[in-house]
PDB file of C-alpha atoms in Angstrom:
ATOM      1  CA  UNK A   1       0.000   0.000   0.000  1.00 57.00           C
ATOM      2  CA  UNK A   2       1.518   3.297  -1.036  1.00 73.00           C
ATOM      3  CA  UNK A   3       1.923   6.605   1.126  1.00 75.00           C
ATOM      4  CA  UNK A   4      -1.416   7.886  -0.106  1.00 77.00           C
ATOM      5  CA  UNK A   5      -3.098   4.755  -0.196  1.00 81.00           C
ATOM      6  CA  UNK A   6      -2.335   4.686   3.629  1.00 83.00           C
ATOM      7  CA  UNK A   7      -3.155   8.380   4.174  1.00 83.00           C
ATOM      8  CA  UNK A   8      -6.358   8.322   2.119  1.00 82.00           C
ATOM      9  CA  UNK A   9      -7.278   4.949   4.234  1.00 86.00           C
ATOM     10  CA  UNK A  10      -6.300   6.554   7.438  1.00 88.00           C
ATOM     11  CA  UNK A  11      -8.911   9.659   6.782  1.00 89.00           C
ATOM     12  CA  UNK A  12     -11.956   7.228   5.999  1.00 89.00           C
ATOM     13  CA  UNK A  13     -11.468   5.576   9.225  1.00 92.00           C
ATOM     14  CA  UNK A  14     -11.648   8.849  11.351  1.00 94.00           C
ATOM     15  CA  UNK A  15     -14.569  10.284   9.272  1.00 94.00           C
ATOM     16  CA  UNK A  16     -16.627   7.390   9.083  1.00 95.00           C
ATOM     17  CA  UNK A  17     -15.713   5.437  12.351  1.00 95.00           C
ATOM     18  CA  UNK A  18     -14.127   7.658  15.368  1.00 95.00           C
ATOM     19  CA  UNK A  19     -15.892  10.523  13.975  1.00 96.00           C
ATOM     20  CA  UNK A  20     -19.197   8.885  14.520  1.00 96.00           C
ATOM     21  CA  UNK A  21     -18.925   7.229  17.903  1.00 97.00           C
ATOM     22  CA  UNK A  22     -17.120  10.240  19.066  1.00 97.00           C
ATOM     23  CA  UNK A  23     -20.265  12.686  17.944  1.00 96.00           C
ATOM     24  CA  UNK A  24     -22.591  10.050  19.156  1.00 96.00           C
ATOM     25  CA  UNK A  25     -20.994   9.733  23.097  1.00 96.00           C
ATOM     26  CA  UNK A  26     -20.826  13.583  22.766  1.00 96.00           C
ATOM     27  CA  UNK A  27     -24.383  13.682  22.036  1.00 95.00           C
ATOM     28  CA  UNK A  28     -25.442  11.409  24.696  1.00 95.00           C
ATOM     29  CA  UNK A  29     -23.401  12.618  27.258  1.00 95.00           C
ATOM     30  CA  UNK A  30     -24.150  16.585  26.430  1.00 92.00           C
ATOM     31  CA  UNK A  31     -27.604  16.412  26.087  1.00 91.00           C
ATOM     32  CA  UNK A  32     -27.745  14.100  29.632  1.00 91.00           C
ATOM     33  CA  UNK A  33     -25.318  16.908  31.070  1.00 89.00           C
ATOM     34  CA  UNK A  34     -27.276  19.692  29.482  1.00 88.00           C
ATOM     35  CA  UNK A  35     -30.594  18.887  30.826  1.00 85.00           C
ATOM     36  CA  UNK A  36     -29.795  18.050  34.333  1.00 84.00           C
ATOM     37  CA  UNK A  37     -27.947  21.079  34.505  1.00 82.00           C
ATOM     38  CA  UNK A  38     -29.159  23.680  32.146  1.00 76.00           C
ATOM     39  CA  UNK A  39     -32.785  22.473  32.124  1.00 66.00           C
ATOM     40  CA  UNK A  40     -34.503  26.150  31.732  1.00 66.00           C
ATOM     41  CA  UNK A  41     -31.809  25.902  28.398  1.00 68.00           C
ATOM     42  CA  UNK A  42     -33.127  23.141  26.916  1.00 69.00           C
ATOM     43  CA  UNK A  43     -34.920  25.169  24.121  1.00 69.00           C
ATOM     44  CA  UNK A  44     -35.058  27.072  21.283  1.00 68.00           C
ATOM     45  CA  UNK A  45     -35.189  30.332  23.130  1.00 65.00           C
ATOM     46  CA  UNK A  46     -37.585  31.541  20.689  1.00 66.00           C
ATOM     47  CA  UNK A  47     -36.862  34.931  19.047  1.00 67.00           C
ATOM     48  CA  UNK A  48     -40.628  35.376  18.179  1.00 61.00           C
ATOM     49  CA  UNK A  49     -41.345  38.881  20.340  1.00 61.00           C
ATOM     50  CA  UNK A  50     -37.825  40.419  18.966  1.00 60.00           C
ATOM     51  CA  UNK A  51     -39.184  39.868  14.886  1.00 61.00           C
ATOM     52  CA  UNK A  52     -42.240  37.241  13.852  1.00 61.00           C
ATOM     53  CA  UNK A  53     -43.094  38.581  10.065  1.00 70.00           C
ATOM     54  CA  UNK A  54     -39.732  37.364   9.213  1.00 76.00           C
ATOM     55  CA  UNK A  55     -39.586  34.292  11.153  1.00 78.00           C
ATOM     56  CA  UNK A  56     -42.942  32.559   9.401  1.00 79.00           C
ATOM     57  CA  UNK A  57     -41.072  32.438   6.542  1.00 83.00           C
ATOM     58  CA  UNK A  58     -37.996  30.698   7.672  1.00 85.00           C
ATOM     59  CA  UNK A  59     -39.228  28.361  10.210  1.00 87.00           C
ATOM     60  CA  UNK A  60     -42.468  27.177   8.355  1.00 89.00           C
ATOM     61  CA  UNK A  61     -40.653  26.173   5.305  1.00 91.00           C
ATOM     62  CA  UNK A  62     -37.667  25.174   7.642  1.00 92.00           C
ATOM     63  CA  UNK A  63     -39.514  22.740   9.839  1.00 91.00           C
ATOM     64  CA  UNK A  64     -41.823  21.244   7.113  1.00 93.00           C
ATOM     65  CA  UNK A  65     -39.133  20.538   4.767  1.00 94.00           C
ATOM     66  CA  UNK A  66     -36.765  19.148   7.917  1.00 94.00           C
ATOM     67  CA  UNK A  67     -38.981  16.912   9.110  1.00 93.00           C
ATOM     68  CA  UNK A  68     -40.176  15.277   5.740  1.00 94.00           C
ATOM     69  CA  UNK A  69     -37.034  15.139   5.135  1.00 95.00           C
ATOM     70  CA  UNK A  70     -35.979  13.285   8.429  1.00 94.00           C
ATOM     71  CA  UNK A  71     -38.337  10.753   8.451  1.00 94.00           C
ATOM     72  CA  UNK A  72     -37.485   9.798   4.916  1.00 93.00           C
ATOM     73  CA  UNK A  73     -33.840   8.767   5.931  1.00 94.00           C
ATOM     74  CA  UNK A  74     -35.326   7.380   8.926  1.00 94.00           C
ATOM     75  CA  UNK A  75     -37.688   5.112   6.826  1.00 94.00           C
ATOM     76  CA  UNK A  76     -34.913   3.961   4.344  1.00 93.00           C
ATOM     77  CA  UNK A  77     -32.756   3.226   7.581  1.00 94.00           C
ATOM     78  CA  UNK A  78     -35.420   1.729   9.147  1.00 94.00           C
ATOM     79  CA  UNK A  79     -37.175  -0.218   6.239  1.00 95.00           C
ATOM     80  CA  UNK A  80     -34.536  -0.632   3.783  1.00 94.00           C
ATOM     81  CA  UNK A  81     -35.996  -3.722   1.746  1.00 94.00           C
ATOM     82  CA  UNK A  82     -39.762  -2.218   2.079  1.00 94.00           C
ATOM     83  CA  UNK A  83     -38.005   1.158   0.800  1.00 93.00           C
ATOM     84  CA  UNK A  84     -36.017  -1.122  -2.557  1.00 93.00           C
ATOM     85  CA  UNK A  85     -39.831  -2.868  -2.879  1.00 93.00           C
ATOM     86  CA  UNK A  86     -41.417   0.278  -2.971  1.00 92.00           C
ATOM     87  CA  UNK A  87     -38.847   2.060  -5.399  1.00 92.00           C
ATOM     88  CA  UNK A  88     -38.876  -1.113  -7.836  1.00 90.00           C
ATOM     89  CA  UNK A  89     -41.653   1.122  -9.850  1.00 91.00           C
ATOM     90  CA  UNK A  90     -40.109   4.030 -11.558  1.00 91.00           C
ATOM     91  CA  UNK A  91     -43.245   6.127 -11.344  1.00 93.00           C
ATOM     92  CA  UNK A  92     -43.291   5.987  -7.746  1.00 92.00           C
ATOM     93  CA  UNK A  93     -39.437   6.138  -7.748  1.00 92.00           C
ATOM     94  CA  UNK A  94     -39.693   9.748 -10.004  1.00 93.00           C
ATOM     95  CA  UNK A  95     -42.005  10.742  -7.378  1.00 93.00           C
ATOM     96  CA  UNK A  96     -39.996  10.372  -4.174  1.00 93.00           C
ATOM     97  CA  UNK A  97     -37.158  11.661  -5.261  1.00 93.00           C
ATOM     98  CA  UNK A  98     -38.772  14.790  -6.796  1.00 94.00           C
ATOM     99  CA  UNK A  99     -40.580  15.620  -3.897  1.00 94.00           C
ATOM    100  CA  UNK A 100     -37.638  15.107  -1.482  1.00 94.00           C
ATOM    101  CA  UNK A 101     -35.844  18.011  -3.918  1.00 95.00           C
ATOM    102  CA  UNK A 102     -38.828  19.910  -3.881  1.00 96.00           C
ATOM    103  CA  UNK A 103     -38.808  19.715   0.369  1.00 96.00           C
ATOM    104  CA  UNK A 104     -34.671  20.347  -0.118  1.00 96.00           C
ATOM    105  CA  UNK A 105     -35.144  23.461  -1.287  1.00 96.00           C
ATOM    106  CA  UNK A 106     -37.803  24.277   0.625  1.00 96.00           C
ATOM    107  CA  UNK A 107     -35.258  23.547   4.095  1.00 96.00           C
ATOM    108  CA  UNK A 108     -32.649  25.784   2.053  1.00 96.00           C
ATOM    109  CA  UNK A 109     -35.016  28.617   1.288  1.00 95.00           C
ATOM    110  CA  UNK A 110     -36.214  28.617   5.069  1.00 94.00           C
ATOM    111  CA  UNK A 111     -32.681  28.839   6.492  1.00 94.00           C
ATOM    112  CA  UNK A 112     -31.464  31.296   3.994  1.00 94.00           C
ATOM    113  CA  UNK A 113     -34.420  33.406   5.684  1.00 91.00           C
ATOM    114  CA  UNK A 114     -33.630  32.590   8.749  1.00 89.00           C
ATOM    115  CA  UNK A 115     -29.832  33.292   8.683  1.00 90.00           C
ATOM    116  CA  UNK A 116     -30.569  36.538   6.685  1.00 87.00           C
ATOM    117  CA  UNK A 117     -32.887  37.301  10.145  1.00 85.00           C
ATOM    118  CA  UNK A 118     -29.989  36.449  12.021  1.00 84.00           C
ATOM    119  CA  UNK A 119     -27.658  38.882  10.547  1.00 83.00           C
ATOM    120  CA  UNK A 120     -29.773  41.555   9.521  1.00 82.00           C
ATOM    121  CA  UNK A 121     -31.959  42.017  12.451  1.00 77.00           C
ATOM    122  CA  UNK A 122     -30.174  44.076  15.088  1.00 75.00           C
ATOM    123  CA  UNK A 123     -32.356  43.503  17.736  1.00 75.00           C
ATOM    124  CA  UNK A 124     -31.699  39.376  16.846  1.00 79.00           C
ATOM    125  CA  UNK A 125     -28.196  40.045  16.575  1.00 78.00           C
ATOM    126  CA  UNK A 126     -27.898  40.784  19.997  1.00 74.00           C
ATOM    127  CA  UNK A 127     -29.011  37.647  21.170  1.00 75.00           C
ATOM    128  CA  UNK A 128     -26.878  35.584  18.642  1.00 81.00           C
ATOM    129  CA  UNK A 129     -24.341  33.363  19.696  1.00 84.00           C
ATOM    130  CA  UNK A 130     -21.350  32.108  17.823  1.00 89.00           C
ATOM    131  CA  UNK A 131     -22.808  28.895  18.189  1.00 89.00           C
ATOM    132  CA  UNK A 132     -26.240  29.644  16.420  1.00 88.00           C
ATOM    133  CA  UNK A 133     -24.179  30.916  13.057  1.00 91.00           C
ATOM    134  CA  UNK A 134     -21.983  27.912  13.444  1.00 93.00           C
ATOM    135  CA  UNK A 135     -24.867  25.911  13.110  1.00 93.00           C
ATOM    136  CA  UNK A 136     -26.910  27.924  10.621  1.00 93.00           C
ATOM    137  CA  UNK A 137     -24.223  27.447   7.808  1.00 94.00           C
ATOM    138  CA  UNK A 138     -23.594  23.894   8.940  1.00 96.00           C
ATOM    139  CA  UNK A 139     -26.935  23.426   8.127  1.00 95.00           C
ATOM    140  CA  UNK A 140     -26.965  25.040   5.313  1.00 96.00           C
ATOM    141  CA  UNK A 141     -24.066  23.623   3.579  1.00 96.00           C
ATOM    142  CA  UNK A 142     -25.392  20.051   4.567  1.00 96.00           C
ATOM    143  CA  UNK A 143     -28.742  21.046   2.749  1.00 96.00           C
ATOM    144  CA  UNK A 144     -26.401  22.317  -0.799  1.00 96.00           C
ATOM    145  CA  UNK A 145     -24.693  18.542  -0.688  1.00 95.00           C
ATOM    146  CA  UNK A 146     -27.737  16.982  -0.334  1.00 95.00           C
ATOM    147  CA  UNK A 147     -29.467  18.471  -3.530  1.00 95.00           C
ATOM    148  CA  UNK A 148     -26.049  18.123  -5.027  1.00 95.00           C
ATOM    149  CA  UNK A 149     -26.450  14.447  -4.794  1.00 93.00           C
ATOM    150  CA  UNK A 150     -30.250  14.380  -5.296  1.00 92.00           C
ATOM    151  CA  UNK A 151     -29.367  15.947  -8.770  1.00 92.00           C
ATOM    152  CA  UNK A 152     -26.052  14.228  -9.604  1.00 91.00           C
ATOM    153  CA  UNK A 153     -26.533  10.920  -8.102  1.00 89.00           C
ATOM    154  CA  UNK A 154     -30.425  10.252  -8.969  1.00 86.00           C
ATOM    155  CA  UNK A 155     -32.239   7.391  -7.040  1.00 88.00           C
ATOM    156  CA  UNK A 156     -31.152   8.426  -3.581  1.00 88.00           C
ATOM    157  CA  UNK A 157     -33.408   6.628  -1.915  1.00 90.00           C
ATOM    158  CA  UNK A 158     -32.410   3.304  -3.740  1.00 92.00           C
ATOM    159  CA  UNK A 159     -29.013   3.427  -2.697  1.00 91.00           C
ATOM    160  CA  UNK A 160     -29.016   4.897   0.699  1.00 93.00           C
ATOM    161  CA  UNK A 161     -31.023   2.282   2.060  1.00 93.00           C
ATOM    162  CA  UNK A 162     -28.585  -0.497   0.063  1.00 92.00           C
ATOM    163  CA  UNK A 163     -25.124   1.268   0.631  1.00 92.00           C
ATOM    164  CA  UNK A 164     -25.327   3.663   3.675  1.00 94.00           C
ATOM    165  CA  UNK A 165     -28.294   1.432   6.269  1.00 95.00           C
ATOM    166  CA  UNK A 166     -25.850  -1.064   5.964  1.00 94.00           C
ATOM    167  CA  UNK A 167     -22.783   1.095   6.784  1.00 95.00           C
ATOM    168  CA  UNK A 168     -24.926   3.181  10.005  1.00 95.00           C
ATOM    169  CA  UNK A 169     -26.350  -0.336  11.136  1.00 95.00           C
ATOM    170  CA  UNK A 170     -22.581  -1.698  11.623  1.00 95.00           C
ATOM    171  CA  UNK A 171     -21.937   1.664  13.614  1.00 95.00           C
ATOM    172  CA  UNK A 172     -24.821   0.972  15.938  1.00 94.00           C
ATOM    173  CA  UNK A 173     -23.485  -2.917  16.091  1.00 94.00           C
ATOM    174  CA  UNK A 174     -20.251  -1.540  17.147  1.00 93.00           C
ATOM    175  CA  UNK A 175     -19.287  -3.876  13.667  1.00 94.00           C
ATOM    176  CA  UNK A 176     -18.409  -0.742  11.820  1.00 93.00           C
ATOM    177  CA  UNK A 177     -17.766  -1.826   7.714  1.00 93.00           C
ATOM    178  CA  UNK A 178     -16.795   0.894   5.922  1.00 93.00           C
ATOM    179  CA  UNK A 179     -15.684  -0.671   2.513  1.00 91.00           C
ATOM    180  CA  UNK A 180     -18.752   0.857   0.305  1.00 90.00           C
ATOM    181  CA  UNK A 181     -18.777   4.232   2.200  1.00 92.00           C
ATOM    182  CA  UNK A 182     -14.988   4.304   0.850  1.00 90.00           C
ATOM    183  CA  UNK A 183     -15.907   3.622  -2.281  1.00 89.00           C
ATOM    184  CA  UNK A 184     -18.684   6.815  -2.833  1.00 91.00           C
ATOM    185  CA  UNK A 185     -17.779  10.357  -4.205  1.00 91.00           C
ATOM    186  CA  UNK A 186     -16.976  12.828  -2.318  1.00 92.00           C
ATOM    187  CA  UNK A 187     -19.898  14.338  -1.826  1.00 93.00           C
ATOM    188  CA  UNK A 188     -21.784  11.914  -0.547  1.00 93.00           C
ATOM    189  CA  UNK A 189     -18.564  11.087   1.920  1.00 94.00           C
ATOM    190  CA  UNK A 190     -19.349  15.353   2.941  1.00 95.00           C
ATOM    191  CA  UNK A 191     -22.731  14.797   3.457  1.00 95.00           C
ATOM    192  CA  UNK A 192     -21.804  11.972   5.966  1.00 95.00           C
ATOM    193  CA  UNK A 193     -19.136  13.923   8.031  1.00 96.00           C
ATOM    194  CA  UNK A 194     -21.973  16.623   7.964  1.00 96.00           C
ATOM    195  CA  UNK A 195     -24.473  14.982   9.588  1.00 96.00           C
ATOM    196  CA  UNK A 196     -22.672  13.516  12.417  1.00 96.00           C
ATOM    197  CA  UNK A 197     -20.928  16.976  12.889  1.00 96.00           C
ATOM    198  CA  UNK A 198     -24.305  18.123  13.377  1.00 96.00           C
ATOM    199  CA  UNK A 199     -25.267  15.492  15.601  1.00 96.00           C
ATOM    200  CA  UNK A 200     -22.291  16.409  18.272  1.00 95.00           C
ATOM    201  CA  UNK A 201     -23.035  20.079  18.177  1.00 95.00           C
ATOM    202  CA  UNK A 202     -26.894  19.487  18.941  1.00 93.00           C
ATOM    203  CA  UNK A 203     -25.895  19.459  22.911  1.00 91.00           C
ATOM    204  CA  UNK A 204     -24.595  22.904  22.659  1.00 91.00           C
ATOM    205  CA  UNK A 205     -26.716  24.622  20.092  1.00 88.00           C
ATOM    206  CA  UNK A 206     -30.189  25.544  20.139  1.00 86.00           C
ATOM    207  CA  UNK A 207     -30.912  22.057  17.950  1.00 86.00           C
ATOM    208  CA  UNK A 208     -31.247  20.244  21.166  1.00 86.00           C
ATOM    209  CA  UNK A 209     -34.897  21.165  21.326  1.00 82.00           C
ATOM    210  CA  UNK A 210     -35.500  18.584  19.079  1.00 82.00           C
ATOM    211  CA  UNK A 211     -35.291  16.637  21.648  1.00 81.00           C
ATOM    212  CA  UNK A 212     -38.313  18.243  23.756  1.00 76.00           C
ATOM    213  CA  UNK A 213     -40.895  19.106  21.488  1.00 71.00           C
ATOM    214  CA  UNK A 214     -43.561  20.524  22.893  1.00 68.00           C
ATOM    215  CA  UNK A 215     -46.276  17.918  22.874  1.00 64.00           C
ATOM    216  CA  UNK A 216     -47.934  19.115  25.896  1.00 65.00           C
ATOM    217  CA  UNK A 217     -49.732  22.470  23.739  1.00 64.00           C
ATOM    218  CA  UNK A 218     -52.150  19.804  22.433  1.00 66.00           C
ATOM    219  CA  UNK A 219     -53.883  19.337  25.425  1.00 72.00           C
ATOM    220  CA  UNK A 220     -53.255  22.448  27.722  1.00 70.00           C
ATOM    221  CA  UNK A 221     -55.640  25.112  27.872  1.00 73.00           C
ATOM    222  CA  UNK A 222     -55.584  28.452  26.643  1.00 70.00           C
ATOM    223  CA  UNK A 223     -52.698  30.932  28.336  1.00 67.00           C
ATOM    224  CA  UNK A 224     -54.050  34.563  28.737  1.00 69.00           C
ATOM    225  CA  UNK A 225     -51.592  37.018  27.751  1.00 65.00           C
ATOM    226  CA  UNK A 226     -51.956  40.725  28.803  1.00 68.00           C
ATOM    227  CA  UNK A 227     -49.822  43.366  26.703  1.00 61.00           C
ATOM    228  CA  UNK A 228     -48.882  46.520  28.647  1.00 66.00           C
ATOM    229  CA  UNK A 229     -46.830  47.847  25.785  1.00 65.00           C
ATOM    230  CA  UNK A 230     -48.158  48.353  22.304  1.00 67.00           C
ATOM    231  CA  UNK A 231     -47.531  45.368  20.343  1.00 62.00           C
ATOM    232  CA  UNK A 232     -47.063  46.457  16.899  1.00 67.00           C
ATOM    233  CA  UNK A 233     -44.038  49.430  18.859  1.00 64.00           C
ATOM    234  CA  UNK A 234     -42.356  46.325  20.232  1.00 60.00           C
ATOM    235  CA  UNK A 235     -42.759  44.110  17.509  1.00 60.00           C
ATOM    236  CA  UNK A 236     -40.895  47.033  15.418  1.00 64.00           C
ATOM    237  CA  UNK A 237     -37.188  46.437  14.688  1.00 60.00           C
ATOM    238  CA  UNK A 238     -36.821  49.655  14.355  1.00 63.00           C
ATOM    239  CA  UNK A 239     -38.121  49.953  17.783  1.00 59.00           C
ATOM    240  CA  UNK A 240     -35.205  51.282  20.244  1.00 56.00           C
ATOM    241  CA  UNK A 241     -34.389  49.341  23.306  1.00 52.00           C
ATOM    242  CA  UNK A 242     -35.285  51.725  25.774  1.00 50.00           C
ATOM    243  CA  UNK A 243     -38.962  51.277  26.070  1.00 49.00           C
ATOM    244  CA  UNK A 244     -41.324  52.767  29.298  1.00 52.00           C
ATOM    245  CA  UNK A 245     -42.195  50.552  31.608  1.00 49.00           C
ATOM    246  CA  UNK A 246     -45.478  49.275  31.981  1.00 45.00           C
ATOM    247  CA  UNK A 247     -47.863  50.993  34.134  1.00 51.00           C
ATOM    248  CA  UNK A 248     -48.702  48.715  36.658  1.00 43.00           C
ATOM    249  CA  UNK A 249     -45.228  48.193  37.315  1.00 39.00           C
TER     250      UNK A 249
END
């Protein structure tokens, strides 16, 4: 095996074996940590009363298009014969893979807005952490590889759930086989690194609210909220910070 050969070898087993069981303990550990300790933390910390117009139209496209999008992978990891079966017609093939671009670029456009929010916003940017850009153009670069495969390597669905279910089962076996990962072009192997990046930043970013959604809003009653400023002055981003206080106060 030549210099390279050995170098080249050497990368693929920290990207696609220490890399994952190292984001994987961090994840379990930090969000275990995080909780017990930062449990008022373990949110979002929604931005909603600094600028809403703005946010409906990154988080709604955002969150629809993420979650389609997650429990795709999850059902070609999950059901990866039932997900071949199912893609053995090629109308129903066309289909999934064009509407998983379609939900792509709807995740891209809503984190484009939501970034642009980010910056732009002064009264967001003083609430921004390093940590939220971090993982706003992590996010955003692991959306541009995935519609760079979708529309250079057509029939995603086919072959992650025949080359890369078998490679993330062997992680979670602790039997980690590598060999056809190896094998696929780069950026598919960016993609990969991506996403497990992403999961061992969740503990520290606001992503690990993904973890608590609020399911409890279904069945709790109405909350009463009583405005003693005027909403459409505070909801202004033009709006100084020094506003009166309110009157019964």
């Amino acid at each position: 095996m030549t210099g390279m050969s050995q170098f080249l070898s050497s990368l693929n087993n920290f990207f696609f074996v220490a890399l994952p069981y190292m984001a994987l303990a961090i994840f379990v550990i930090g969000t275990i940590y995080r909780y017990r300790a930062k449990g008022f933390k373990f949110s979002s910390l929604s931005s909603q009363f600094l600028e809403g117009s703005q946010l409906f139209w990154g988080t709604v496209p955002f969150h629809w298009g993420i979650l389609t999008l997650f429990f795709g992978h999850l059902t070609a990891f999950l059901f990866p014969a039932a997900t071949l079966a199912w893609n053995g017609h090629p109308v129903r093939l066309i289909i999934i893979e064009i509407a998983a671009f379609i939900f792509g670029i709807t995740v891209l456009i809503g984190l484009i807005a939501l970034f642009g929010r980010r910056v732009f916003y002064s009264r967001l940017t003083a609430v921004t952490t390093r940590m939220d850009i971090v993982i706003e153009l992590l996010l955003i670069s692991q959306v541009v590889t995935g519609l760079w495969m979708a529309y250079n390597f057509r029939w995603g669905s086919s072959w992650f759930a025949s080359v890369l279910t078998p490679y993330l089962y062997s992680i979670f076996t602790l039997q980690p086989d590598i060999a056809a990962v190896s094998a696929m072009p780069w950026t598919v192997k960016l993609h990969i690194v991506g996403a497990f990046t992403i999961v061992g930043l969740i503990p520290f970013s606001r992503l690990v609210h993904v973890l608590v959604p609020p399911f409890h809003y279904l069945w709790r009653p109405y909350q009463r909220v009583i405005w003693n400023w005027s909403k459409n002055k505070v909801r202004s981003p033009a709006t100084p910070w020094s506003l009166q206080r309110p009157r019964n106060n």
